Amino acid sequence: MATLRKIWEAFRGVDRRKMQFEIDIHRLFLLTSYHRQGSESLDALGELGVKLSSEEQQRVVQDNVHKQVTHIGESLDDILLPEPQCKMPAPDACKKPSGLSFAVGSRAPMTDELETLGELF
């Protein structure tokens, strides 16, 4: 505990929340960039993380997370949505009409009928 106290005393004038936020953004930058680019460019990611400002790292993290969420959504769509040829078509002939269609009528009124109704009112 004394070691942590000494470390924080060195940063007495610095906003601790802002510093922790920047550390977290840097970690997220490294993790999301590693996931996107792979392990072959690990050293380059570390160098790039040092060169970029916190705001630029934040933007890159947002882009990386957006791409990952989009990829997950597309994968779930492929899994959950059935193939078009596998869909069973719903036969319209076997459809039972509702009670409202009996009361109102299932066909559209003719224009002559509409004119007759207009004359009544």
XYZ file of C-alpha atoms in Angstrom:
121
model
C 0.000 0.000 0.000
C 2.889 2.322 0.730
C 4.213 1.808 -2.799
C 0.925 2.925 -4.330
C 0.879 5.976 -2.076
C 4.366 6.938 -3.277
C 3.326 6.528 -6.904
C 0.247 8.719 -6.482
C 2.271 11.362 -4.609
C 4.415 11.744 -7.733
C 1.258 12.669 -9.658
C -0.220 14.954 -7.014
C -1.105 17.801 -9.412
C -2.625 15.533 -12.063
C -6.318 14.725 -12.331
C -6.390 11.062 -11.352
C -9.672 10.334 -13.141
C -8.398 11.782 -16.395
C -5.164 9.820 -16.078
C -7.069 6.570 -15.419
C -9.359 7.313 -18.373
C -6.354 7.775 -20.681
C -4.766 4.559 -19.380
C -8.011 2.669 -20.035
C -8.292 4.131 -23.547
C -4.700 3.085 -24.265
C -5.441 -0.464 -23.078
C -8.597 -0.608 -25.193
C -6.630 0.706 -28.160
C -4.069 -2.078 -27.807
C -6.695 -4.807 -27.308
C -9.051 -3.800 -30.117
C -6.219 -3.103 -32.564
C -4.602 -6.448 -31.731
C -7.908 -8.207 -32.384
C -8.309 -6.413 -35.716
C -4.755 -6.676 -37.058
C -3.467 -9.866 -35.489
C -0.305 -10.773 -33.656
C 2.208 -10.149 -36.455
C 2.182 -6.382 -35.898
C 2.304 -6.320 -32.091
C 5.410 -4.113 -31.872
C 4.007 -1.714 -34.457
C 0.801 -1.391 -32.417
C 2.779 -0.481 -29.315
C 4.716 2.189 -31.206
C 1.537 3.536 -32.785
C -0.138 3.680 -29.365
C 2.678 5.846 -28.051
C 2.535 8.203 -31.068
C -1.242 8.770 -31.088
C -2.907 11.220 -28.744
C -5.629 10.089 -26.365
C -8.353 11.564 -28.598
C -7.005 9.762 -31.671
C -6.788 6.515 -29.721
C -10.388 7.029 -28.612
C -11.495 7.423 -32.240
C -9.587 4.299 -33.296
C -11.121 2.333 -30.398
C -14.613 3.472 -31.432
C -13.971 2.421 -35.035
C -12.554 -0.953 -33.978
C -15.441 -1.682 -31.615
C -17.951 -0.630 -34.288
C -16.354 -3.010 -36.803
C -16.338 -5.846 -34.272
C -19.997 -5.323 -33.328
C -20.947 -5.150 -37.020
C -19.066 -8.399 -37.665
C -20.809 -10.087 -34.720
C -24.204 -8.876 -35.977
C -23.546 -10.206 -39.477
C -22.439 -13.544 -38.049
C -25.587 -13.768 -35.933
C -27.722 -12.889 -38.957
C -26.128 -15.739 -40.888
C -26.815 -18.134 -38.024
C -30.302 -17.026 -36.981
C -31.933 -15.999 -40.249
C -33.024 -18.953 -42.355
C -31.833 -19.377 -45.912
C -34.296 -18.093 -48.555
C -34.630 -21.524 -50.206
C -35.321 -23.143 -46.826
C -38.294 -20.921 -46.071
C -41.634 -22.624 -46.286
C -44.012 -20.486 -48.333
C -47.292 -19.743 -46.634
C -50.075 -20.798 -48.996
C -52.588 -18.008 -49.461
C -55.326 -20.455 -50.467
C -55.254 -22.166 -47.082
C -55.470 -18.902 -45.198
C -58.658 -18.554 -43.182
C -60.387 -15.201 -43.580
C -60.921 -13.151 -40.468
C -64.334 -12.190 -39.133
C -63.745 -8.604 -40.190
C -63.380 -9.600 -43.832
C -66.820 -11.267 -43.675
C -68.379 -8.125 -42.213
C -66.667 -5.645 -44.500
C -66.137 -7.765 -47.555
C -62.899 -9.112 -48.882
C -62.858 -7.285 -52.204
C -62.158 -3.644 -52.898
C -65.282 -1.579 -53.680
C -65.888 -0.694 -57.302
C -65.775 2.941 -58.369
C -69.500 2.848 -59.223
C -70.304 1.744 -55.692
C -68.216 4.617 -54.302
C -70.060 7.128 -56.484
C -73.399 5.732 -55.315
C -72.316 6.041 -51.707
C -71.206 9.605 -52.350
C -74.650 10.521 -53.712
C -76.349 9.150 -50.600
C -74.505 11.502 -48.307
